[in-house]
Coordinates of C-alpha atoms and ligand atoms in Angstrom, one line a residue:
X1 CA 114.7 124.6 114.4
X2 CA 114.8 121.3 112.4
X3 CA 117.8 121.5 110.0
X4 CA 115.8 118.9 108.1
X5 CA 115.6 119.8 104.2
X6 CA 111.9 119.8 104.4
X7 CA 110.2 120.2 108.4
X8 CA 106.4 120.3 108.8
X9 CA 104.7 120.8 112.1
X10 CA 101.2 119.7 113.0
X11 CA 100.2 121.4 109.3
X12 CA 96.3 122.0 108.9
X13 CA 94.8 123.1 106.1
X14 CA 90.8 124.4 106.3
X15 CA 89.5 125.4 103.5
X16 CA 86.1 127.8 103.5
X17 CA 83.6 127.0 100.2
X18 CA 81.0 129.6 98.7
X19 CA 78.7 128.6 100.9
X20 CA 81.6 129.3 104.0
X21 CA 81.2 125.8 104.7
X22 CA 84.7 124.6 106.4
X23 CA 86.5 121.7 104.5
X24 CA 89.2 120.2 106.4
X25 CA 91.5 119.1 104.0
X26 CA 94.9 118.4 106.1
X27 CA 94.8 117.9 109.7
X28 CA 98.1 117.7 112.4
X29 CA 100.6 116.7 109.3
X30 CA 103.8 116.1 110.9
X31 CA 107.6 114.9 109.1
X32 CA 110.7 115.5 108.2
X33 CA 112.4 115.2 104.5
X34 CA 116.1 115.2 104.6
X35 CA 118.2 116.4 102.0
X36 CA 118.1 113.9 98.4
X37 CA 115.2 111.4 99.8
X38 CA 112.7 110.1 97.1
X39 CA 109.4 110.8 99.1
X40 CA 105.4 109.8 97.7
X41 CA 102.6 111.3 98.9
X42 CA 100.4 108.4 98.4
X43 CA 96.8 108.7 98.4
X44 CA 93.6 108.4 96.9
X45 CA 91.9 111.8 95.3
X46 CA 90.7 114.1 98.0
X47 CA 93.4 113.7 100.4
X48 CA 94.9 116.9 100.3
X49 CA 98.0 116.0 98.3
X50 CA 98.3 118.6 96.1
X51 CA 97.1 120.9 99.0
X52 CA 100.3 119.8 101.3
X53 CA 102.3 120.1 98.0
X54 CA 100.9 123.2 97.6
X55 CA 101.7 124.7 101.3
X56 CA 105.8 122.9 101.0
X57 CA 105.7 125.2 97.6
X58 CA 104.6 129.0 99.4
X59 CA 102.0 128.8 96.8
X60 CA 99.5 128.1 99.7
X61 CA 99.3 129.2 103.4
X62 CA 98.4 126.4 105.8
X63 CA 95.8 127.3 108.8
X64 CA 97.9 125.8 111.6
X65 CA 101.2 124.5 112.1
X66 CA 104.6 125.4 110.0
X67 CA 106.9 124.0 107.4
X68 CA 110.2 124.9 107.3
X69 CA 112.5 124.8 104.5
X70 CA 116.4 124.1 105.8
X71 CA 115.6 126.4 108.4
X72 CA 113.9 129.0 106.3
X73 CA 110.3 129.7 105.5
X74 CA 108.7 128.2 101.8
X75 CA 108.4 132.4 101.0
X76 CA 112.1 132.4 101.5
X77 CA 112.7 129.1 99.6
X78 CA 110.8 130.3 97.2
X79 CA 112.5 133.7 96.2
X80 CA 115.5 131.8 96.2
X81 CA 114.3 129.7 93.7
X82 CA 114.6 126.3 95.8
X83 CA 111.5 124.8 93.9
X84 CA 111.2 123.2 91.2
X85 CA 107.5 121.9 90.0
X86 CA 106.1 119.9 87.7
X87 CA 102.2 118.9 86.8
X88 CA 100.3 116.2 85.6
X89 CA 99.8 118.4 82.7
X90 CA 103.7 119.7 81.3
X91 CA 101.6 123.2 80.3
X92 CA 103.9 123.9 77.2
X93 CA 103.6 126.6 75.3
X94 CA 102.7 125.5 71.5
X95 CA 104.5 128.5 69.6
X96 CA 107.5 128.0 71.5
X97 CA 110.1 124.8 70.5
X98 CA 110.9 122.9 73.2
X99 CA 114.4 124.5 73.5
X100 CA 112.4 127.7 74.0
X101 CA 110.3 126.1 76.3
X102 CA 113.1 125.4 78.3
X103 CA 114.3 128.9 78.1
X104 CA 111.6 130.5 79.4
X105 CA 112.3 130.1 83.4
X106 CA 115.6 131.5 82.2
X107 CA 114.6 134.7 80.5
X108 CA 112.6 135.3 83.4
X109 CA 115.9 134.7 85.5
X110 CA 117.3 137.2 83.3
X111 CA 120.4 135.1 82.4
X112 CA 122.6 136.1 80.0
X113 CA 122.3 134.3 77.0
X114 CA 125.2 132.3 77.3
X115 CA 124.0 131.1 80.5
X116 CA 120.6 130.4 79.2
X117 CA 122.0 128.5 76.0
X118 CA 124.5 126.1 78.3
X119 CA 121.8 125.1 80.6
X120 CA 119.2 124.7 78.0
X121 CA 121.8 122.1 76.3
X122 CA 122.3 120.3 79.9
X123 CA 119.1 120.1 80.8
X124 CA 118.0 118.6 78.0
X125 CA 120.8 115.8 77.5
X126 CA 119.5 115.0 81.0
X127 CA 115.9 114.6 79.6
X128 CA 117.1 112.4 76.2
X129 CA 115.9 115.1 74.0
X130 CA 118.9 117.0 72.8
X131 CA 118.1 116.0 69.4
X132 CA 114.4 117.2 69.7
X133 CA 115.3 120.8 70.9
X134 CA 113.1 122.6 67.9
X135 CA 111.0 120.3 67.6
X136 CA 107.5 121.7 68.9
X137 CA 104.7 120.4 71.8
X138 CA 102.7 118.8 69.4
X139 CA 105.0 116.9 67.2
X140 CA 106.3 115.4 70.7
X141 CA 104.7 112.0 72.5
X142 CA 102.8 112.5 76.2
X143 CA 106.1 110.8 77.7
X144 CA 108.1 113.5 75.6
X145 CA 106.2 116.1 76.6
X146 CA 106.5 115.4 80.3
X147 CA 110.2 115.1 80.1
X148 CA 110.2 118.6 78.7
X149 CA 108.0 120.0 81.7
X150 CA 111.1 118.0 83.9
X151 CA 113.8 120.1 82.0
X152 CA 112.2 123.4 82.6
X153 CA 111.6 122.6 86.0
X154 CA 115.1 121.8 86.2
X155 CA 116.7 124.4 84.5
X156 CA 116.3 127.0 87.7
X157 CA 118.6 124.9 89.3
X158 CA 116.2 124.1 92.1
X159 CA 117.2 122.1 95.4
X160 CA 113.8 120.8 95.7
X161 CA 111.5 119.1 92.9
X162 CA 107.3 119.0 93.9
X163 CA 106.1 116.6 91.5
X164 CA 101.9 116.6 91.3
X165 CA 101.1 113.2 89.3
X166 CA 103.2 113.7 86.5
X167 CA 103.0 110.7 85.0
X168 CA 99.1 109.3 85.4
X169 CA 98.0 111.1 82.1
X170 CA 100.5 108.5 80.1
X171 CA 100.4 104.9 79.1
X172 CA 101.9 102.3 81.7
X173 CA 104.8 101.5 79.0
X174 CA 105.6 105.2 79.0
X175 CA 105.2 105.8 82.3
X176 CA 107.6 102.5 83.5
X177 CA 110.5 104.3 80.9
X178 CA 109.9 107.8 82.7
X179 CA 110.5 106.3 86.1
X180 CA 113.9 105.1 85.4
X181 CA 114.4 108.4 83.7
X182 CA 113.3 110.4 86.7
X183 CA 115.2 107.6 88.8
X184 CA 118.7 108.6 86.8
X185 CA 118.2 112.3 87.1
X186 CA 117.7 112.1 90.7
X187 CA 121.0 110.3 91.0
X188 CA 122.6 112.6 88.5
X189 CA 121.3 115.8 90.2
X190 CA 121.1 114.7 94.0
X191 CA 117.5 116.8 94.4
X192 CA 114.9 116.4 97.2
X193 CA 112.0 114.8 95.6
X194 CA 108.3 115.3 96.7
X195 CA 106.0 113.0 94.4
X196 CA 102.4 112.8 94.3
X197 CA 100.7 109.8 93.1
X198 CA 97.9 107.7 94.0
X199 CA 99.4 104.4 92.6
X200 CA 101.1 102.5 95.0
X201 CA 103.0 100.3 93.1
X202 CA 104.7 103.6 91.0
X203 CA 105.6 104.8 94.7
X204 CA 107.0 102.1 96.2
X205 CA 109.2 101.9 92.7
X206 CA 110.3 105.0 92.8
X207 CA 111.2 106.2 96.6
X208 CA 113.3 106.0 100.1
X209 CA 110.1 106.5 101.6
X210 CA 106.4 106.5 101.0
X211 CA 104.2 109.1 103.4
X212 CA 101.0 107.4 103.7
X213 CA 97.6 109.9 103.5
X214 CA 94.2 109.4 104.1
X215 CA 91.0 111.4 103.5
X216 CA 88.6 113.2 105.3
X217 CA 90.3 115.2 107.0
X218 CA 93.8 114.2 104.8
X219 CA 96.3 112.7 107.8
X220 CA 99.6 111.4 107.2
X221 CA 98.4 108.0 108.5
X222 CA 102.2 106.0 108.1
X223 CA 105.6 106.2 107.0
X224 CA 106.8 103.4 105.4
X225 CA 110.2 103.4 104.4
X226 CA 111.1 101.3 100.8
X227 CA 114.4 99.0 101.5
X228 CA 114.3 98.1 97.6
X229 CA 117.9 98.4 97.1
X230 CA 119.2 101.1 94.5
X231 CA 119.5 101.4 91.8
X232 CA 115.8 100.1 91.0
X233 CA 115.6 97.9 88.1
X234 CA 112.3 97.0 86.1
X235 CA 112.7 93.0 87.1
X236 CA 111.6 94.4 91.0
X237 CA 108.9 95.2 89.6
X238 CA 107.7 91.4 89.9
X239 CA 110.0 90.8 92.9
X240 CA 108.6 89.5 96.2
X241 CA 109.6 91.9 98.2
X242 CA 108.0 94.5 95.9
X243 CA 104.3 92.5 96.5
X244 CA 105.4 92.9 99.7
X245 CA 105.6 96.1 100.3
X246 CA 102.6 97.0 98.5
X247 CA 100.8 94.5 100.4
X248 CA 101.9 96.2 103.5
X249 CA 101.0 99.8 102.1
X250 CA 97.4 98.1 100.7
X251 CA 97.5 96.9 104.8
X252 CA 97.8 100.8 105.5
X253 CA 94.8 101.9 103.6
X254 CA 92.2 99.0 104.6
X255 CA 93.0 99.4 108.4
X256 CA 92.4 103.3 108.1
X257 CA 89.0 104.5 107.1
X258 CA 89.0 104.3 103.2
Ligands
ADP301 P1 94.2 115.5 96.3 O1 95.3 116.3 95.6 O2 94.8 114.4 97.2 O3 93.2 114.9 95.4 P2 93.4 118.1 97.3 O4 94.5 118.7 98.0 O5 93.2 118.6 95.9 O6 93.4 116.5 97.3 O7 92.0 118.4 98.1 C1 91.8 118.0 99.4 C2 90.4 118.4 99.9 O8 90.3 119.8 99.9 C3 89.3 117.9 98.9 O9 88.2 117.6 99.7 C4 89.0 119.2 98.1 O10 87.7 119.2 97.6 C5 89.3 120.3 99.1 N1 89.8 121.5 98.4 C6 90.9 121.6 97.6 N2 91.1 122.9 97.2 C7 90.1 123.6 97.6 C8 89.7 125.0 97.5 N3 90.4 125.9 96.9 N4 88.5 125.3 98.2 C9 87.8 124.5 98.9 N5 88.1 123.2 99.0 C10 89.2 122.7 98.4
MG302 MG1 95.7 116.5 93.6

């Protein structure tokens, strides 16, 4: 078995509608993910994405093929508490300060409180909001918000972090600050990273390697690995090799069947 950090085999995904109608939204998705690579899923909507994201996370069963998790199955990763996931939407709860917000995953961990109260503090100094721990969702920006939903997913201590378009709700100015962030937590924390996105440039920016899908049926069409050197810096965003690369990924799309 593939010691990888994250193995799929020839992964399908058919989906049945009300009508039973069959919908095939992944078909033969093959990789491996090792252990602290930056990967996007890049695609446009409909490409089964979040479903692949989904199936990595034991929140869905694929139809064929098999993903393994270091060796174990995503149920197995998953009662260990490997994953760590965050959504375009944060999903905060309003009563609760963002400290408490944080806590929650923890009280369901049933911590003690000691426990609880020292990771709460660390994960938000790794988020930049220490000094907005009672503040509450509303009184926070988008970008603020987000970084919450990043601390909570966090705080479990996960190996792995599924990220589902976090960041195309926000503004690009926002959105170009919470990529360094994310960039400087990765480094900090050393997690696997799974990103979703259908920008190319935000996922040539941000990872080792960009996994290519395209629709109907979703296939992992190409690989493309990102030799921007670390650490990424905003003035490669107007680099030549960065045109370059999304030139080459643009390349990808117009010589599948978008
Ligand atoms: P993406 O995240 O790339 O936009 P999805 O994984 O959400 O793509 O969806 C991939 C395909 O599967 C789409 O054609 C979508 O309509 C279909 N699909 C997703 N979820 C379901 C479901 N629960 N039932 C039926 N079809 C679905
Ligand atoms: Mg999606």
């Amino acid at each position: 078995m593939s010691t990888a950090e994250i193995s799929a085999k020839n992964v399908g995904m058919v989906y049945r509608d009300r009508k039973g109608q069959e919908i095939t939204a992944l078909q033969d998705v093959s990789f491996d993910i090792e252990k602290g690579e930056f990967i996007s899923l890049l695609g446009p909507s409909g490409c089964g994405k979040t479903t692949l994201l989904r199936i990595i996370a034991d929140l869905l069963a694929p139809t064929s093929g098999e993903i393994s998790i270091g060796g174990e199955t995503p149920a197995q990763a998953r009662k260990k508490l490997k994953y760590g996931m965050v959504f375009q939407s944060p999903v905060l709860y309003d009563w609760r300060t963002v400290r408490e917000n944080v806590r929650l995953p923890l009280q369901i961990m049933h911590l003690s409180r000691a426990e609880q109260e020292s990771r709460i503090s660390e994960m938000l100094e790794l988020v930049g909001l220490t000094s907005f721990a009672n503040h509450y969702p509303k009184q926070l920006s988008g970008g603020m918000q987000q970084r919450v939903g990043i601390a909570r997913a966090l705080a479990i201590q996960p190996d792995i972090l599924l990220m589902d378009e976090p960041f195309s709700a926000l503004d690009e100015f926002t959105k170009e600050k919470l990529h360094n962030d994310l960039l400087h937590i990765w480094r900090k924390t050393n997690k696997t990273i799974v990103f979703v996105t259908h920008s190319i440039a935000e996922a040539v920016y941000l990872s080792d390697r960009v996994f290519v899908l395209s629709p109907h049926p979703g296939r992992l069409t190409a690989i493309e690995p990102i030799t921007l050197t670390r650490p990424r810096t905003d003035s490669m965003r107007n680099s030549e090799q960065f045109f370059e690369l999304v030139g080459r990924i643009r390349n990808d799309f117009e010589g599948g069947s978008i």
